[in-house]
Amino acid sequence: MTQVDAAGAQVDTAGTRVDTAGTGRRGAGPRETGARTWRARIRRAIRAASRPGPWKRGPVLVALALLLGLLMALHAGIPNRIGNAGSLVETFLPWFGLLVPVLLAGALWRRSASAVLALVVPVAVWLNLFGGQLGDRSHPGGDLTVAEQNVGTDNPDPAGTARDLAASGADVLALVELTEQARGTYEKGLAKAYPYHAVRGTVGLWSRLPLSDTRSIDVVDYGPLGDTKPAGEKMPSNRALRTTVATDHGPLAVYVAHLGSVRANPRAGFWTASRNIGAQALGRAVAADAGERAVLLGDLNGTTEDRAFDGLTSQMRSAQEAAGDGFGFTWPAAFPVVRIDQILVRGVQPDSSRVLPANGSDHLPVAAAISW
């Protein structure tokens, strides 16, 4: 039996509405109910987004997101006149991406649709700058493996460091920050694997292949100020060298360098004067080098994003950026946050680049395979 309810619809004795349209269905099934639920949720979301409230909230977060994007996009325009602010920003530029999730959390907490949308700007800029470094860019191959490490003046176990480096498989190995006390330990520990080596002051190169034409490069008393100093007042050129490695594919010019340290303090800002002088000297030396192929190995106390190295990066490319896995940070060894130990190449192809395990120094060693 059916009856008519208050709305005029026919219902059976159990109270269920009767399908009078001939569909044969006695009510909405689970699938239809679920679809209606989702449609209702979508409508609610559209209504919520169309209200002015979510778009008006969080103007400060919107401004911060846009400023972050502009800061990263226009970093080259930040002047160095006051505390070397431009170089300081460029040194830690990849880490500015960590501000995005912080701002996103604030936008979600404030329920600010405009702040979430504004974050597209810094995300796009960061990916344009560094997205290519997120994956593994290495590939098989390599005619020669080169490596470098700042072995550290306070290294408690130079013999262990030498042993680990000898086991790395590198054909050419550069060491910087050598001390007189530890030099003999490295020479002894590396002698079996590397029959050829050259040391100038605090930098040295060990090689499985013959070396020739080794000479020091002045990266301290360089430039107009250095030219005014009498020869007797100039510091010895003991922080950089240039040598030639005899390979099966012809001569390879190899530079080893340890540029001046940088300092950050409230009064002087980001002090980079001595490092910048050395970077200019290296850039001039590489530009004047008649050899077609060259490799620079060293602790440059700076990243390749820093404008101070434009004279070098305009001539040479980073093996890590071309063929590495990730950013390859090297310092400090306990928790690396920047890559200041560099392998730069000219005239050869980097096939792979990697950071080696810690071995007692406060810097991690780096290695790269190159081919002709």
Short mmCIF file of C-alpha atoms in Angstrom, two decimals:
data_model
loop_
_atom_site.label_atom_id
_atom_site.label_comp_id
_atom_site.label_asym_id
_atom_site.label_seq_id
_atom_site.Cartn_x
_atom_site.Cartn_y
_atom_site.Cartn_z
CA MET A 1 0.00 0.00 0.00
CA THR A 2 1.06 3.55 -0.57
CA GLN A 3 0.04 6.73 1.06
CA VAL A 4 0.58 10.38 0.32
CA ASP A 5 2.87 12.30 2.66
CA ALA A 6 2.59 15.95 3.64
CA ALA A 7 4.66 17.02 0.60
CA GLY A 8 2.35 15.18 -1.74
CA ALA A 9 4.80 12.37 -2.52
CA GLN A 10 3.74 8.74 -2.42
CA VAL A 11 5.28 6.63 0.34
CA ASP A 12 4.91 2.95 1.15
CA THR A 13 3.95 1.57 4.50
CA ALA A 14 7.63 1.69 5.62
CA GLY A 15 7.83 5.41 4.95
CA THR A 16 10.06 5.15 1.85
CA ARG A 17 9.22 7.40 -1.03
CA VAL A 18 7.99 5.56 -4.07
CA ASP A 19 9.65 6.22 -7.43
CA THR A 20 6.87 7.51 -9.62
CA ALA A 21 9.13 8.40 -12.56
CA GLY A 22 9.62 4.80 -13.53
CA THR A 23 13.30 4.52 -12.68
CA GLY A 24 12.75 1.54 -10.44
CA ARG A 25 14.86 3.06 -7.64
CA ARG A 26 13.49 3.48 -4.14
CA GLY A 27 16.03 6.15 -2.99
CA ALA A 28 19.59 7.43 -3.49
CA GLY A 29 22.28 4.73 -3.40
CA PRO A 30 25.70 5.03 -1.75
CA ARG A 31 27.42 6.11 -4.98
CA GLU A 32 24.90 8.86 -5.67
CA THR A 33 25.04 9.98 -2.06
CA GLY A 34 28.86 10.19 -2.23
CA ALA A 35 28.71 12.19 -5.45
CA ARG A 36 26.25 14.61 -3.91
CA THR A 37 28.52 14.98 -0.88
CA TRP A 38 31.54 15.84 -3.04
CA ARG A 39 29.52 18.29 -5.13
CA ALA A 40 28.32 19.95 -1.93
CA ARG A 41 31.90 20.22 -0.67
CA ILE A 42 33.09 21.73 -3.94
CA ARG A 43 30.27 24.27 -3.86
CA ARG A 44 31.16 25.20 -0.28
CA ALA A 45 34.84 25.60 -1.21
CA ILE A 46 33.95 27.82 -4.16
CA ARG A 47 31.69 29.93 -2.01
CA ALA A 48 34.39 30.21 0.66
CA ALA A 49 37.05 31.21 -1.88
CA SER A 50 34.75 33.75 -3.51
CA ARG A 51 34.15 35.58 -0.28
CA PRO A 52 36.29 38.69 0.16
CA GLY A 53 37.57 37.62 3.58
CA PRO A 54 40.24 35.02 2.54
CA TRP A 55 41.62 37.40 -0.09
CA LYS A 56 41.85 40.35 2.27
CA ARG A 57 43.58 38.47 5.08
CA GLY A 58 47.34 38.40 5.48
CA PRO A 59 48.55 41.49 3.60
CA VAL A 60 51.85 41.34 5.47
CA LEU A 61 52.36 37.71 4.39
CA VAL A 62 51.60 38.68 0.80
CA ALA A 63 54.17 41.46 0.93
CA LEU A 64 56.81 39.16 2.49
CA ALA A 65 56.23 36.49 -0.16
CA LEU A 66 56.61 38.99 -3.00
CA LEU A 67 59.69 40.55 -1.39
CA LEU A 68 61.28 37.11 -1.02
CA GLY A 69 60.72 36.40 -4.70
CA LEU A 70 62.17 39.76 -5.71
CA LEU A 71 65.15 39.32 -3.40
CA MET A 72 66.09 36.02 -5.04
CA ALA A 73 65.32 37.17 -8.57
CA LEU A 74 67.23 40.45 -8.28
CA HIS A 75 70.06 39.34 -5.99
CA ALA A 76 72.66 40.56 -8.46
CA GLY A 77 71.35 44.10 -7.96
CA ILE A 78 71.88 44.11 -4.19
CA PRO A 79 74.82 46.50 -3.67
CA ASN A 80 77.99 45.48 -1.90
CA ARG A 81 78.75 49.00 -0.73
CA ILE A 82 77.35 48.38 2.74
CA GLY A 83 78.81 45.35 4.45
CA ASN A 84 79.05 43.31 1.22
CA ALA A 85 75.34 42.57 1.58
CA GLY A 86 75.09 41.31 -2.00
CA SER A 87 77.82 38.71 -1.61
CA LEU A 88 76.40 37.63 1.75
CA VAL A 89 72.96 37.01 0.23
CA GLU A 90 74.47 35.15 -2.72
CA THR A 91 76.54 32.93 -0.45
CA PHE A 92 73.44 31.54 1.23
CA LEU A 93 70.99 32.06 -1.63
CA PRO A 94 69.78 28.41 -1.87
CA TRP A 95 68.69 28.52 1.78
CA PHE A 96 66.25 31.35 1.15
CA GLY A 97 63.92 28.70 -0.22
CA LEU A 98 63.34 27.51 3.35
CA LEU A 99 61.38 30.68 4.00
CA VAL A 100 58.65 29.47 1.63
CA PRO A 101 57.25 26.73 3.93
CA VAL A 102 57.44 29.18 6.85
CA LEU A 103 55.33 31.70 4.95
CA LEU A 104 53.02 28.93 3.75
CA ALA A 105 52.37 27.84 7.34
CA GLY A 106 51.53 31.44 8.21
CA ALA A 107 49.20 31.73 5.23
CA LEU A 108 47.34 28.56 6.18
CA TRP A 109 47.09 29.64 9.79
CA ARG A 110 45.66 32.99 8.68
CA ARG A 111 43.51 31.26 6.04
CA SER A 112 44.81 33.79 3.55
CA ALA A 113 44.15 32.77 -0.04
CA SER A 114 46.07 35.80 -1.34
CA ALA A 115 49.20 34.84 0.66
CA VAL A 116 49.09 31.27 -0.67
CA LEU A 117 48.80 32.59 -4.23
CA ALA A 118 51.64 35.09 -3.68
CA LEU A 119 53.98 32.25 -2.71
CA VAL A 120 53.92 31.10 -6.34
CA VAL A 121 56.39 33.92 -7.05
CA PRO A 122 59.28 32.86 -4.73
CA VAL A 123 58.69 29.18 -5.55
CA ALA A 124 59.00 29.87 -9.28
CA VAL A 125 62.11 32.01 -8.81
CA TRP A 126 63.83 29.45 -6.56
CA LEU A 127 63.10 26.60 -8.97
CA ASN A 128 64.44 28.68 -11.85
CA LEU A 129 67.67 29.30 -9.94
CA PHE A 130 68.22 25.94 -8.29
CA GLY A 131 65.67 23.44 -9.55
CA GLY A 132 68.25 21.91 -11.85
CA GLN A 133 70.44 21.04 -8.87
CA LEU A 134 67.84 18.93 -7.08
CA GLY A 135 68.48 15.76 -9.09
CA ASP A 136 71.47 13.65 -10.05
CA ARG A 137 73.16 15.11 -13.14
CA SER A 138 76.05 12.64 -13.30
CA HIS A 139 76.58 10.04 -15.99
CA PRO A 140 79.06 7.20 -16.51
CA GLY A 141 82.44 7.92 -17.96
CA GLY A 142 85.55 9.89 -17.16
CA ASP A 143 89.14 9.75 -18.35
CA LEU A 144 90.58 11.30 -15.20
CA THR A 145 89.39 11.74 -11.62
CA VAL A 146 90.46 14.84 -9.71
CA ALA A 147 89.88 15.56 -6.03
CA GLU A 148 90.49 18.34 -3.51
CA GLN A 149 90.33 18.89 0.22
CA ASN A 150 91.16 21.50 2.76
CA VAL A 151 92.80 19.10 5.21
CA GLY A 152 92.63 21.58 8.10
CA THR A 153 95.36 22.94 10.32
CA ASP A 154 93.71 21.40 13.39
CA ASN A 155 93.19 17.97 11.82
CA PRO A 156 93.75 15.48 14.68
CA ASP A 157 94.59 12.57 12.36
CA PRO A 158 96.45 13.62 9.18
CA ALA A 159 97.65 10.06 8.64
CA GLY A 160 94.06 8.81 8.57
CA THR A 161 93.06 11.62 6.23
CA ALA A 162 95.90 10.72 3.87
CA ARG A 163 94.89 7.07 3.96
CA ASP A 164 91.26 7.86 3.12
CA LEU A 165 92.23 10.20 0.29
CA ALA A 166 94.60 7.65 -1.21
CA ALA A 167 91.74 5.13 -1.23
CA SER A 168 89.42 7.56 -3.04
CA GLY A 169 90.70 6.50 -6.44
CA ALA A 170 91.55 10.03 -7.56
CA ASP A 171 94.28 10.35 -10.19
CA VAL A 172 95.08 13.92 -9.21
CA LEU A 173 94.67 15.12 -5.63
CA ALA A 174 94.95 18.70 -4.36
CA LEU A 175 95.45 19.51 -0.67
CA VAL A 176 95.26 22.97 0.87
CA GLU A 177 95.94 24.33 4.34
CA LEU A 178 98.99 22.13 4.71
CA THR A 179 101.11 22.85 7.76
CA GLU A 180 104.83 22.27 8.12
CA GLN A 181 104.14 19.80 10.91
CA ALA A 182 101.70 17.69 8.87
CA ARG A 183 103.33 17.96 5.45
CA GLY A 184 105.65 15.03 6.02
CA THR A 185 102.74 12.86 7.16
CA TYR A 186 100.85 13.54 3.92
CA GLU A 187 103.93 12.98 1.78
CA LYS A 188 104.54 9.65 3.46
CA GLY A 189 100.91 8.54 3.41
CA LEU A 190 100.36 9.43 -0.25
CA ALA A 191 103.74 8.39 -1.68
CA LYS A 192 102.69 4.89 -2.70
CA ALA A 193 99.54 5.92 -4.57
CA TYR A 194 100.98 9.13 -6.01
CA PRO A 195 104.58 9.03 -7.26
CA TYR A 196 104.54 12.68 -8.31
CA HIS A 197 103.79 15.67 -6.15
CA ALA A 198 104.50 19.39 -5.88
CA VAL A 199 104.05 21.63 -2.84
CA ARG A 200 104.23 25.39 -2.68
CA GLY A 201 103.72 26.80 0.79
CA THR A 202 100.41 25.58 2.15
CA VAL A 203 99.04 24.05 -1.07
CA GLY A 204 100.09 20.90 -2.87
CA LEU A 205 99.20 18.52 -5.68
CA TRP A 206 99.72 14.75 -5.71
CA SER A 207 99.44 12.89 -9.00
CA ARG A 208 99.68 9.43 -10.57
CA LEU A 209 100.85 11.22 -13.73
CA PRO A 210 104.00 13.30 -14.29
CA LEU A 211 103.99 16.98 -13.34
CA SER A 212 105.95 19.83 -14.89
CA ASP A 213 106.23 23.61 -14.98
CA THR A 214 105.06 24.07 -11.39
CA ARG A 215 105.02 27.65 -10.18
CA SER A 216 103.41 29.75 -7.48
CA ILE A 217 100.62 32.25 -8.13
CA ASP A 218 100.39 35.40 -6.06
CA VAL A 219 96.84 35.59 -4.69
CA VAL A 220 97.71 37.81 -1.71
CA ASP A 221 99.66 40.90 -2.82
CA TYR A 222 97.78 41.33 -6.09
CA GLY A 223 96.28 44.39 -7.72
CA PRO A 224 96.97 48.13 -7.37
CA LEU A 225 97.70 47.94 -3.66
CA GLY A 226 100.08 45.01 -4.11
CA ASP A 227 101.87 46.83 -6.92
CA THR A 228 102.78 49.64 -4.55
CA LYS A 229 104.55 47.33 -2.11
CA PRO A 230 108.31 46.84 -2.36
CA ALA A 231 109.32 43.27 -3.12
CA GLY A 232 110.75 42.84 0.37
CA GLU A 233 107.41 43.67 2.00
CA LYS A 234 105.30 41.31 -0.05
CA MET A 235 104.11 38.12 1.57
CA PRO A 236 105.40 34.86 0.08
CA SER A 237 103.15 33.39 -2.62
CA ASN A 238 102.26 30.23 -0.74
CA ARG A 239 98.50 29.85 -1.20
CA ALA A 240 98.18 28.95 -4.89
CA LEU A 241 100.09 27.11 -7.58
CA ARG A 242 99.83 26.17 -11.22
CA THR A 243 101.26 23.00 -12.72
CA THR A 244 100.91 20.84 -15.83
CA VAL A 245 99.74 17.23 -15.64
CA ALA A 246 100.84 14.97 -18.52
CA THR A 247 97.77 12.95 -19.50
CA ASP A 248 97.18 10.48 -22.33
CA HIS A 249 95.12 13.19 -24.01
CA GLY A 250 97.70 15.92 -23.77
CA PRO A 251 98.73 18.49 -21.15
CA LEU A 252 96.23 19.60 -18.54
CA ALA A 253 96.80 22.84 -16.61
CA VAL A 254 95.87 22.37 -12.96
CA TYR A 255 95.48 25.21 -10.49
CA VAL A 256 95.39 24.66 -6.73
CA ALA A 257 94.31 27.53 -4.52
CA HIS A 258 93.30 28.44 -1.00
CA LEU A 259 91.85 31.94 -1.05
CA GLY A 260 91.67 34.26 1.92
CA SER A 261 89.11 33.69 4.63
CA VAL A 262 85.90 35.69 4.99
CA ARG A 263 84.48 37.08 8.20
CA ALA A 264 81.02 38.19 9.25
CA ASN A 265 80.51 40.55 12.19
CA PRO A 266 78.09 43.38 13.04
CA ARG A 267 80.69 46.11 12.68
CA ALA A 268 82.39 45.17 9.39
CA GLY A 269 79.57 43.19 7.84
CA PHE A 270 80.65 40.44 5.45
CA TRP A 271 84.41 41.03 5.11
CA THR A 272 85.80 39.46 1.91
CA ALA A 273 88.65 41.75 0.87
CA SER A 274 91.54 39.26 0.81
CA ARG A 275 89.41 36.54 -0.78
CA ASN A 276 88.26 38.88 -3.54
CA ILE A 277 91.84 39.88 -4.31
CA GLY A 278 92.75 36.21 -4.71
CA ALA A 279 89.73 35.54 -6.91
CA GLN A 280 90.76 38.38 -9.22
CA ALA A 281 94.32 37.05 -9.37
CA LEU A 282 93.13 33.56 -10.27
CA GLY A 283 90.79 34.93 -12.92
CA ARG A 284 93.65 36.82 -14.55
CA ALA A 285 95.95 33.80 -14.39
CA VAL A 286 93.40 31.48 -15.99
CA ALA A 287 92.59 34.04 -18.69
CA ALA A 288 96.29 34.38 -19.54
CA ASP A 289 96.85 30.60 -19.62
CA ALA A 290 97.60 29.46 -23.17
CA GLY A 291 96.48 25.91 -22.45
CA GLU A 292 93.16 24.83 -23.92
CA ARG A 293 92.23 22.66 -20.93
CA ALA A 294 92.40 23.70 -17.29
CA VAL A 295 91.09 22.58 -13.91
CA LEU A 296 90.93 24.65 -10.73
CA LEU A 297 90.88 22.78 -7.41
CA GLY A 298 90.67 24.58 -4.13
CA ASP A 299 89.01 26.06 -1.10
CA LEU A 300 87.81 29.35 -2.53
CA ASN A 301 85.98 30.41 0.63
CA GLY A 302 82.95 31.27 -1.45
CA THR A 303 80.18 29.85 -3.59
CA THR A 304 79.94 30.12 -7.36
CA GLU A 305 76.79 32.26 -6.96
CA ASP A 306 78.90 34.99 -5.32
CA ARG A 307 79.59 37.82 -7.77
CA ALA A 308 83.20 37.96 -6.53
CA PHE A 309 83.92 34.91 -8.68
CA ASP A 310 82.48 36.27 -11.94
CA GLY A 311 86.01 36.52 -13.36
CA LEU A 312 86.41 32.76 -12.87
CA THR A 313 82.89 31.48 -13.54
CA SER A 314 82.77 33.40 -16.82
CA GLN A 315 85.69 31.25 -18.02
CA MET A 316 85.16 27.99 -16.17
CA ARG A 317 82.16 25.97 -15.06
CA SER A 318 81.48 24.14 -11.85
CA ALA A 319 81.75 20.35 -12.09
CA GLN A 320 79.17 20.07 -9.31
CA GLU A 321 76.61 22.22 -11.07
CA ALA A 322 77.14 20.43 -14.37
CA ALA A 323 77.38 16.82 -13.21
CA GLY A 324 76.78 16.58 -9.47
CA ASP A 325 74.04 15.19 -7.27
CA GLY A 326 72.32 17.93 -5.28
CA PHE A 327 74.12 21.01 -3.99
CA GLY A 328 77.23 19.23 -2.72
CA PHE A 329 77.78 21.37 0.39
CA THR A 330 81.24 20.91 1.93
CA TRP A 331 81.55 23.12 5.02
CA PRO A 332 81.45 22.66 7.95
CA ALA A 333 81.96 18.92 7.74
CA ALA A 334 79.72 18.19 10.73
CA PHE A 335 76.73 19.93 9.13
CA PRO A 336 77.55 21.34 5.67
CA VAL A 337 75.60 24.46 4.68
CA VAL A 338 77.71 25.90 1.83
CA ARG A 339 79.95 24.62 -0.93
CA ILE A 340 83.19 26.57 -0.71
CA ASP A 341 85.46 23.74 -1.94
CA GLN A 342 85.29 23.94 -5.72
CA ILE A 343 86.25 22.04 -8.84
CA LEU A 344 86.04 24.32 -11.88
CA VAL A 345 86.89 23.16 -15.40
CA ARG A 346 87.61 24.58 -18.83
CA GLY A 347 87.98 22.65 -22.08
CA VAL A 348 87.04 19.28 -20.54
CA GLN A 349 83.71 17.58 -19.87
CA PRO A 350 82.65 16.92 -16.27
CA ASP A 351 80.97 13.51 -16.12
CA SER A 352 80.31 13.29 -12.39
CA SER A 353 80.97 15.20 -9.20
CA ARG A 354 80.58 14.08 -5.63
CA VAL A 355 81.35 14.92 -2.02
CA LEU A 356 83.46 12.33 -0.21
CA PRO A 357 82.94 11.23 3.41
CA ALA A 358 84.37 13.18 6.33
CA ASN A 359 87.89 12.16 7.33
CA GLY A 360 89.07 14.36 10.17
CA SER A 361 89.07 17.81 8.59
CA ASP A 362 86.44 20.49 9.07
CA HIS A 363 85.98 20.46 5.26
CA LEU A 364 84.59 17.57 3.24
CA PRO A 365 86.67 16.42 0.26
CA VAL A 366 85.27 16.74 -3.26
CA ALA A 367 85.97 14.71 -6.41
CA ALA A 368 84.99 14.87 -10.08
CA ALA A 369 85.46 12.65 -13.13
CA ILE A 370 86.32 14.54 -16.32
CA SER A 371 86.73 13.45 -19.92
CA TRP A 372 88.07 14.87 -23.15
#
